[in-house]
Short mmCIF file of C-alpha atoms (C1' of nucleotides) in Angstrom, two decimals:
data_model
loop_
_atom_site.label_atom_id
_atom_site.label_comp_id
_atom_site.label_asym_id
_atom_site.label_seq_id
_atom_site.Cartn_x
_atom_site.Cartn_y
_atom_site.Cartn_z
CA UNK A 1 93.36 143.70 103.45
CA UNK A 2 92.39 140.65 102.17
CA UNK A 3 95.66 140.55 100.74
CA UNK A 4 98.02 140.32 103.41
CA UNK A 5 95.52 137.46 105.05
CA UNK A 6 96.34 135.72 102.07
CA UNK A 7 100.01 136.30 101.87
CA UNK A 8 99.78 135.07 105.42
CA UNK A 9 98.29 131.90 104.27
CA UNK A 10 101.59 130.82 101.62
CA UNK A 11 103.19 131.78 103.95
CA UNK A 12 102.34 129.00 106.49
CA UNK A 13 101.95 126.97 103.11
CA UNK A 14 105.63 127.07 102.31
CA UNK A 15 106.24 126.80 106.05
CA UNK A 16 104.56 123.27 106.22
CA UNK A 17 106.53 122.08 102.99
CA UNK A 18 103.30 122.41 100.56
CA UNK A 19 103.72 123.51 96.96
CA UNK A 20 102.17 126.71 95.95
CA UNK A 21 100.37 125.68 92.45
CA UNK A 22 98.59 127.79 90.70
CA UNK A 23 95.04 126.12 91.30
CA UNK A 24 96.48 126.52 94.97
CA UNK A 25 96.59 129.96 94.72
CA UNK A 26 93.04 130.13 92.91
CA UNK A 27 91.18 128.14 95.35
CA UNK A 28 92.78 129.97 98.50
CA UNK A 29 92.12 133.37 97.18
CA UNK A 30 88.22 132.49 96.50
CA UNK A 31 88.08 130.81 100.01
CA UNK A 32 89.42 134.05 101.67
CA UNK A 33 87.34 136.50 99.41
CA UNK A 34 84.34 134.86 99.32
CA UNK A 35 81.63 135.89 102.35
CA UNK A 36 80.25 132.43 101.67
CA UNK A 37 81.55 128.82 102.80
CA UNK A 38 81.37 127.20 99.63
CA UNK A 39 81.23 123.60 98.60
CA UNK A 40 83.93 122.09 96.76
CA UNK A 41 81.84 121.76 93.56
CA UNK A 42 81.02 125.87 94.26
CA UNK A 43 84.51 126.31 94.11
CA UNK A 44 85.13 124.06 91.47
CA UNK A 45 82.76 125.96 89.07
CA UNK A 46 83.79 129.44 90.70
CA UNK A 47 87.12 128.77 89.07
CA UNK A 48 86.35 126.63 85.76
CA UNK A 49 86.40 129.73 83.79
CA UNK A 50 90.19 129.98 84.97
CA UNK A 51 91.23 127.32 85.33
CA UNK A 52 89.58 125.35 82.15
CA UNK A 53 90.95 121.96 82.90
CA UNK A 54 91.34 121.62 86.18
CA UNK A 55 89.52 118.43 87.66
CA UNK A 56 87.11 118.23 90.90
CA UNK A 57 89.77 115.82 92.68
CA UNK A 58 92.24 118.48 92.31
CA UNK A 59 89.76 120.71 94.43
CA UNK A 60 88.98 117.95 96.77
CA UNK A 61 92.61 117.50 97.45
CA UNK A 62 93.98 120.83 97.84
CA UNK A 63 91.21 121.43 100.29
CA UNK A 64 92.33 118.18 102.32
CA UNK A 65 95.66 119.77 101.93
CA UNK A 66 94.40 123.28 103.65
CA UNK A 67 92.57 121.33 106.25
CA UNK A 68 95.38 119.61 107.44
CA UNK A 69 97.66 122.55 107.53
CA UNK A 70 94.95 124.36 109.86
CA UNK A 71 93.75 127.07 107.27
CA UNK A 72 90.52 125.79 106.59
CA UNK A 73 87.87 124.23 108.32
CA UNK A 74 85.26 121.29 106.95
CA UNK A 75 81.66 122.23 107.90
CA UNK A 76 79.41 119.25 107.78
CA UNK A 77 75.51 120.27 108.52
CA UNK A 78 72.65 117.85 107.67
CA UNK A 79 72.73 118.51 104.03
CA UNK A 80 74.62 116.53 101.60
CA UNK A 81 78.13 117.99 100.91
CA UNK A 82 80.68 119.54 103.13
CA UNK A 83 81.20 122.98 103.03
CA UNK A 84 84.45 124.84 103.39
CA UNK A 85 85.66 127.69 105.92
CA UNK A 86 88.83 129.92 105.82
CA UNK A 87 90.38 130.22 109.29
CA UNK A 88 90.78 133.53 110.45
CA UNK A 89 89.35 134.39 113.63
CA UNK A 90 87.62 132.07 116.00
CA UNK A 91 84.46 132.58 115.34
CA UNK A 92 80.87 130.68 115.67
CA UNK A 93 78.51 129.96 112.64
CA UNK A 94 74.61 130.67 112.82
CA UNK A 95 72.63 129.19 110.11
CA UNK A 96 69.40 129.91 108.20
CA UNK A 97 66.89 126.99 108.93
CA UNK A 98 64.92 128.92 105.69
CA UNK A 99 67.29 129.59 102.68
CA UNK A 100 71.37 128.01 104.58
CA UNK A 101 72.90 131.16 104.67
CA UNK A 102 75.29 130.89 107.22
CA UNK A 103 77.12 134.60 109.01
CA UNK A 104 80.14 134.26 111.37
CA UNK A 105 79.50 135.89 114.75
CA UNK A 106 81.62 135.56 117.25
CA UNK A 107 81.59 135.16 121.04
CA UNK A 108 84.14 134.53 124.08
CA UNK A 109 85.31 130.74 123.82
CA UNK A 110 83.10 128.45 125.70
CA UNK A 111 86.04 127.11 128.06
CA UNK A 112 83.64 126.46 130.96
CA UNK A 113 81.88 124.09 129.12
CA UNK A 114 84.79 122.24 128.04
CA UNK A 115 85.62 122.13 131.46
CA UNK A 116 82.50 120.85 132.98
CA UNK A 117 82.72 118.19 129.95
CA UNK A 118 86.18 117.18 130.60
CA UNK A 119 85.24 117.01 134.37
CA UNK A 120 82.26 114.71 133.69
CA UNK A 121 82.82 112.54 131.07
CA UNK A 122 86.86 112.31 131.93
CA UNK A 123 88.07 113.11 128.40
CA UNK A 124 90.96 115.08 127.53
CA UNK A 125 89.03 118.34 125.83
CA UNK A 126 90.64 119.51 122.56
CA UNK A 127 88.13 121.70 120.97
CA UNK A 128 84.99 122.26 120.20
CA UNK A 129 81.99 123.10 118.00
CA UNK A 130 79.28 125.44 118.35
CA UNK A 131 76.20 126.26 115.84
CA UNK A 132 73.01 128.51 116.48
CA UNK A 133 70.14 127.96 114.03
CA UNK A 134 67.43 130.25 113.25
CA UNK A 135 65.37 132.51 110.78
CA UNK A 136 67.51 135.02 109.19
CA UNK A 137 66.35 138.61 108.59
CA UNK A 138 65.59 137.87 105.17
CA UNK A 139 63.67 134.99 105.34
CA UNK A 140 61.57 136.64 108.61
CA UNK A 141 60.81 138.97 106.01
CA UNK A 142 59.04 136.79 103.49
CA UNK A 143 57.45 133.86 106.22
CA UNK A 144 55.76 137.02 107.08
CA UNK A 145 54.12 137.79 103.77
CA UNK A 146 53.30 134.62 103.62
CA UNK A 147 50.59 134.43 106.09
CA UNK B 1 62.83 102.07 132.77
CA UNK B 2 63.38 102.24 129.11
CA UNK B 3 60.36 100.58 128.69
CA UNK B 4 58.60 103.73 130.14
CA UNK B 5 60.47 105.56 127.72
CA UNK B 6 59.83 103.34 124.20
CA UNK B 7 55.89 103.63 125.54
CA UNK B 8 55.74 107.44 125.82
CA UNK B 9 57.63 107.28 122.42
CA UNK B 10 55.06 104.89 120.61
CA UNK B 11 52.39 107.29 122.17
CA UNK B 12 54.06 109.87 120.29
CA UNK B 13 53.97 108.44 117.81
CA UNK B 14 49.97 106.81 117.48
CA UNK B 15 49.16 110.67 118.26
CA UNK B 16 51.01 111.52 114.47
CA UNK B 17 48.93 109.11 113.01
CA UNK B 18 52.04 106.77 112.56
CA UNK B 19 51.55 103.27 112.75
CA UNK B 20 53.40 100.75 114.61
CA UNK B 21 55.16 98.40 112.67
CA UNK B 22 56.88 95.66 113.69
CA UNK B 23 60.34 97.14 112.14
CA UNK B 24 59.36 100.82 113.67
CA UNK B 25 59.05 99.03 117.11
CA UNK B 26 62.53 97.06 116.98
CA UNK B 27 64.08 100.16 115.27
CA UNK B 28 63.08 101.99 118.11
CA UNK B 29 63.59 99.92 121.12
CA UNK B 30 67.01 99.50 119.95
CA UNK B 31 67.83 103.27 119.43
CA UNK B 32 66.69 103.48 122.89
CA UNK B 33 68.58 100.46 124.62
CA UNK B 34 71.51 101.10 122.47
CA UNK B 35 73.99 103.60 124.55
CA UNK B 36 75.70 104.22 121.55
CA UNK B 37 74.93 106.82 118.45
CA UNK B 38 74.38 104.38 116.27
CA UNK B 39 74.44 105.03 112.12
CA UNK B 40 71.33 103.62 109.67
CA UNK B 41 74.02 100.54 108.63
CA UNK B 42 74.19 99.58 112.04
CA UNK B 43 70.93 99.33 112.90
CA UNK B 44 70.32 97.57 109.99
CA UNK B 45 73.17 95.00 111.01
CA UNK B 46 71.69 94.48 114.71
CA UNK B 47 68.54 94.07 113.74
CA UNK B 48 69.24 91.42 110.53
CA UNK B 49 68.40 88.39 112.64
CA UNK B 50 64.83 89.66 113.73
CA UNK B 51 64.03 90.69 110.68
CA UNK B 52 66.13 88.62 107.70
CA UNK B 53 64.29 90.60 104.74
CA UNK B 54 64.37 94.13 106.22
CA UNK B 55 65.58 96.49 103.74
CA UNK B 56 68.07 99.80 104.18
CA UNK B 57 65.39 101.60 102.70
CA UNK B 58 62.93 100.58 105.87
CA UNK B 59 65.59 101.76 107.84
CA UNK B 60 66.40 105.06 106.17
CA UNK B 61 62.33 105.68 105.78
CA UNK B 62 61.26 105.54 109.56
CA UNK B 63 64.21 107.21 111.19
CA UNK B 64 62.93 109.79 108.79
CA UNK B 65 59.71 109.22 110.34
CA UNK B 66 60.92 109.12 113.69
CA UNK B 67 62.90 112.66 112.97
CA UNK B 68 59.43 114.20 111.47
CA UNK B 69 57.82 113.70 114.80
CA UNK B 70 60.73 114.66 116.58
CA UNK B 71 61.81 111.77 118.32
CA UNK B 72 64.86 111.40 117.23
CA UNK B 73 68.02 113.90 116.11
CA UNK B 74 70.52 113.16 113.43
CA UNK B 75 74.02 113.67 113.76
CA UNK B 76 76.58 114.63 110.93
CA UNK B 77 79.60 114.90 112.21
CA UNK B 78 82.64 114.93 109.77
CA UNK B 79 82.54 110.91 109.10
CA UNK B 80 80.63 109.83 105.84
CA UNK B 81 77.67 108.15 107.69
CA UNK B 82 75.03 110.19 110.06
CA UNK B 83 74.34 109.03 113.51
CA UNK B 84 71.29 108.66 115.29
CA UNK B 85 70.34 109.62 118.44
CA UNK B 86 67.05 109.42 120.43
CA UNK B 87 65.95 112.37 122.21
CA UNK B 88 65.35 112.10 125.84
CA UNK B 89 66.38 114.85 127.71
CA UNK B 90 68.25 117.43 126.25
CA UNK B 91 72.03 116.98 125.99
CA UNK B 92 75.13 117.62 124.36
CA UNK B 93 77.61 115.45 122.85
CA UNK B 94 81.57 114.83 123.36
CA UNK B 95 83.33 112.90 120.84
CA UNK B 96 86.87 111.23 120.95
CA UNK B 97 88.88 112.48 117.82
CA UNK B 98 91.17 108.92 117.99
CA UNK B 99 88.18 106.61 118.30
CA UNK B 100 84.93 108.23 117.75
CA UNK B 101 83.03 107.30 120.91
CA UNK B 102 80.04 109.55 121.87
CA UNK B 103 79.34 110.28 125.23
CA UNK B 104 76.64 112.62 126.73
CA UNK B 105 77.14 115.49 129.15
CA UNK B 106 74.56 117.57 130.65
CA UNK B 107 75.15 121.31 131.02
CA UNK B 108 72.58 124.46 131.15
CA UNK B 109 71.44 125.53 127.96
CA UNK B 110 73.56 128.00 126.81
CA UNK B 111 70.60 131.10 126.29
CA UNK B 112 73.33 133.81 126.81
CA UNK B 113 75.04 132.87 123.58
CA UNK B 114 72.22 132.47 121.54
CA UNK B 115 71.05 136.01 122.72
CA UNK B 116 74.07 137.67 121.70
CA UNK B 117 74.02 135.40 118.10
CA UNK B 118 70.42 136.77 117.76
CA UNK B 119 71.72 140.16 118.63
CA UNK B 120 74.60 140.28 116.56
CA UNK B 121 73.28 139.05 113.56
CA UNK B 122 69.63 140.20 113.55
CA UNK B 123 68.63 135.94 113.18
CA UNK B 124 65.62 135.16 114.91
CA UNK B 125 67.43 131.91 116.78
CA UNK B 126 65.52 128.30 116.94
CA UNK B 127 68.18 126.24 118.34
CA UNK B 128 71.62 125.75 118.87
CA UNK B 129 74.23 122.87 118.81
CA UNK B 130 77.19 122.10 120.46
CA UNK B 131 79.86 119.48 120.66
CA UNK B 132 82.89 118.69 122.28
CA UNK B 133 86.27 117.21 121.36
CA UNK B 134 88.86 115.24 122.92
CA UNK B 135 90.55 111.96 123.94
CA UNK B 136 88.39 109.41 126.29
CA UNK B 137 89.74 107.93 128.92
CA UNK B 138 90.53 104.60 126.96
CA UNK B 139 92.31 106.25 123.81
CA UNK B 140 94.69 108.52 126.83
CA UNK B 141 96.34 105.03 128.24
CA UNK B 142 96.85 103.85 124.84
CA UNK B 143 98.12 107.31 123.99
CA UNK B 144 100.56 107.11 126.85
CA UNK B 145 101.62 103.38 126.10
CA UNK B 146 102.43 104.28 122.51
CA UNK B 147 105.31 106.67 123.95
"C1'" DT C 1 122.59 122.15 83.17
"C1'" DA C 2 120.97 117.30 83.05
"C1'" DA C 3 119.43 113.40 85.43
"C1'" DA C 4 116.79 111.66 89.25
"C1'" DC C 5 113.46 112.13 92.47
"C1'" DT C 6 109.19 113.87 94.38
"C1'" DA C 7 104.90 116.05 94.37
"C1'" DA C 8 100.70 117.73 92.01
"C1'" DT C 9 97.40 117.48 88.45
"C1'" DG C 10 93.77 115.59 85.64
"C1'" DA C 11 90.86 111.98 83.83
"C1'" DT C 12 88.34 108.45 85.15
"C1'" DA C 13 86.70 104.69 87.84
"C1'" DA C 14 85.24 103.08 92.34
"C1'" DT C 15 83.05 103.49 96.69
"C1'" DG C 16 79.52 104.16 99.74
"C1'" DA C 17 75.67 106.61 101.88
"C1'" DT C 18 71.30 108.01 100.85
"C1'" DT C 19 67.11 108.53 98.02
"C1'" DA C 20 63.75 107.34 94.37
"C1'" DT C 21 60.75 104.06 92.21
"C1'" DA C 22 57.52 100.68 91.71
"C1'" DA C 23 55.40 96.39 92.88
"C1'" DA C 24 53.53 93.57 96.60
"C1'" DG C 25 51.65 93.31 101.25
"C1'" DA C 26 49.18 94.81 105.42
"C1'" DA C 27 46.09 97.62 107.95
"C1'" DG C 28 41.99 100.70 108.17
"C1'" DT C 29 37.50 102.00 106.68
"C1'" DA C 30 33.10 102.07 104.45
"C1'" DT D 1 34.08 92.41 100.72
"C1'" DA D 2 35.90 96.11 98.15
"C1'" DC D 3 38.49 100.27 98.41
"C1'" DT D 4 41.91 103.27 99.99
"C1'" DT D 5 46.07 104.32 102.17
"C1'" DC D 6 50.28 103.42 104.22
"C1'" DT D 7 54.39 100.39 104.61
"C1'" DT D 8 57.69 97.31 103.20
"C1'" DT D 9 60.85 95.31 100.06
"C1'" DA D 10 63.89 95.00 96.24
"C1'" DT D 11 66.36 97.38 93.16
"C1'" DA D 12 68.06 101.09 90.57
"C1'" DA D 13 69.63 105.80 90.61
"C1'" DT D 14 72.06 109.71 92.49
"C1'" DC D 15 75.59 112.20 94.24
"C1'" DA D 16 79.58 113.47 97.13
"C1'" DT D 17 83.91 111.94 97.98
"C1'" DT D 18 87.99 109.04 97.40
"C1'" DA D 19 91.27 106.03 94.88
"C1'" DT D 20 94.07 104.99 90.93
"C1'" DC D 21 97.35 105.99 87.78
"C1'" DA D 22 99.49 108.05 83.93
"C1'" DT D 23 101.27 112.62 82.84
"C1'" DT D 24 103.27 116.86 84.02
"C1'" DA D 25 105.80 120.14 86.72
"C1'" DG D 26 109.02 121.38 90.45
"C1'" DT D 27 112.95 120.48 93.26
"C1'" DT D 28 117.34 118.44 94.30
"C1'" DT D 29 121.62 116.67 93.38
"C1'" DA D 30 125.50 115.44 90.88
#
DNA sequence: TAAACTAATGATAATGATTATAAAGAAGTA
DNA sequence: TACTTCTTTATAATCATTATCATTAGTTTA
């Protein structure tokens, strides 16, 4: 199923004029496969052993590329690098204060906010972000041992 | 008023055991005039002709400090730098995508959606954050003009 | 098909924000 | 005063990301 969502994604690719490369191809299909939202150095090492010679910029670029076509999403949190999401659904992120692991859940759009912002502040609304933080079940487990 | 406001905050901070340096003080009173967001280079920049020898490092070290004790939140949006913002009451954020002003709106904390994250994904949830994204006012007219 | 043009890759250097380190200074305490 | 601890400063180090540029590959056109 994973398949077609990726098929989907040349798709628009080739649509928007962008070359499908090989190391295109590579980095797509981890993004989509992949539970996690990787880094572009995680996905740079996910794919060294295929692709032996291909450098980090080549990553970093491609993922530029995928941003600006809409098919993947830059996720900056407090921590040092960006991390990378595939598009599919909208959906919210809720993050591990603990250990980072970060699930999709999702949850009706927040359009009355955006409307109350809009009304107040007089922007134009466009979009925006949401992010719940918390304990995940994993890490409840073990802060409990630890007392 | 904001001198009500950089008091309770130097309270705060005595009662952590943190002392009150000269640099802490002017970092401080400044994050709190300032209506902007303002990143560590820029408070460095304002506060150059106080303080001629101040380091970055100063800078970086107490709004550290200041986030330890929970006076004040940093910001990461996409944008290489992080922004700082003092805490007063709680708030959320909308940003202008062509010019990156911040401006604050107020709006009920959004408990419903962190009960269904929790729900959903078993997290125990802390916190939440939320921003939204448009055009200001400003950035519209020159919008328009540039038709 | 070959030549010409354009885009993508890869290697490496550059940038820039942030952090680490270590010495000197200031404040707090006995 | 001597001692301890925290803070500042200057500087070097780190690390993610971007820029440069030569090389390669793909596409277009004649």
């Amino acid at each position: 199923m994973s398949e077609v969502i990726l098929k989907d994604a040349l798709v628009t690719l080739k649509e928007s004029g962008v070359r499908i490369t090989p190391q295109r191809h590579a980095i797509l299909e981890y993004l989509i496969s992949s539970e996690m939202h990787p880094t572009a150095d995680e996905i740079y090492k996910a794919l060294e052993g295929d692709f032996p010679n291909m450098s980090v910029a080549t990553v970093y670029n491609n993922l530029r590329v995928f941003r600006n076509t809409g098919l993947v999403k830059e996720l900056t949190y407090g921590d040092s690098s960006s991390r990378f999401d595939f598009v599919t659904h909208d959906h919210y992120h809720i993050i591990c204060d603990h250990c980072g692991k970060i699930v999709d859940f999702h949850h009706p759009g927040l359009e009355e906010v955006e409307h109350l912002a809009s009304h107040v502040t007089g922007f134009q609304v466009n979009s925006h972000r949401l992010e719940v933080y918390g304990t995940c079940p994993e890490c409840a487990v073990s802060v409990q041992k630890a007392k």
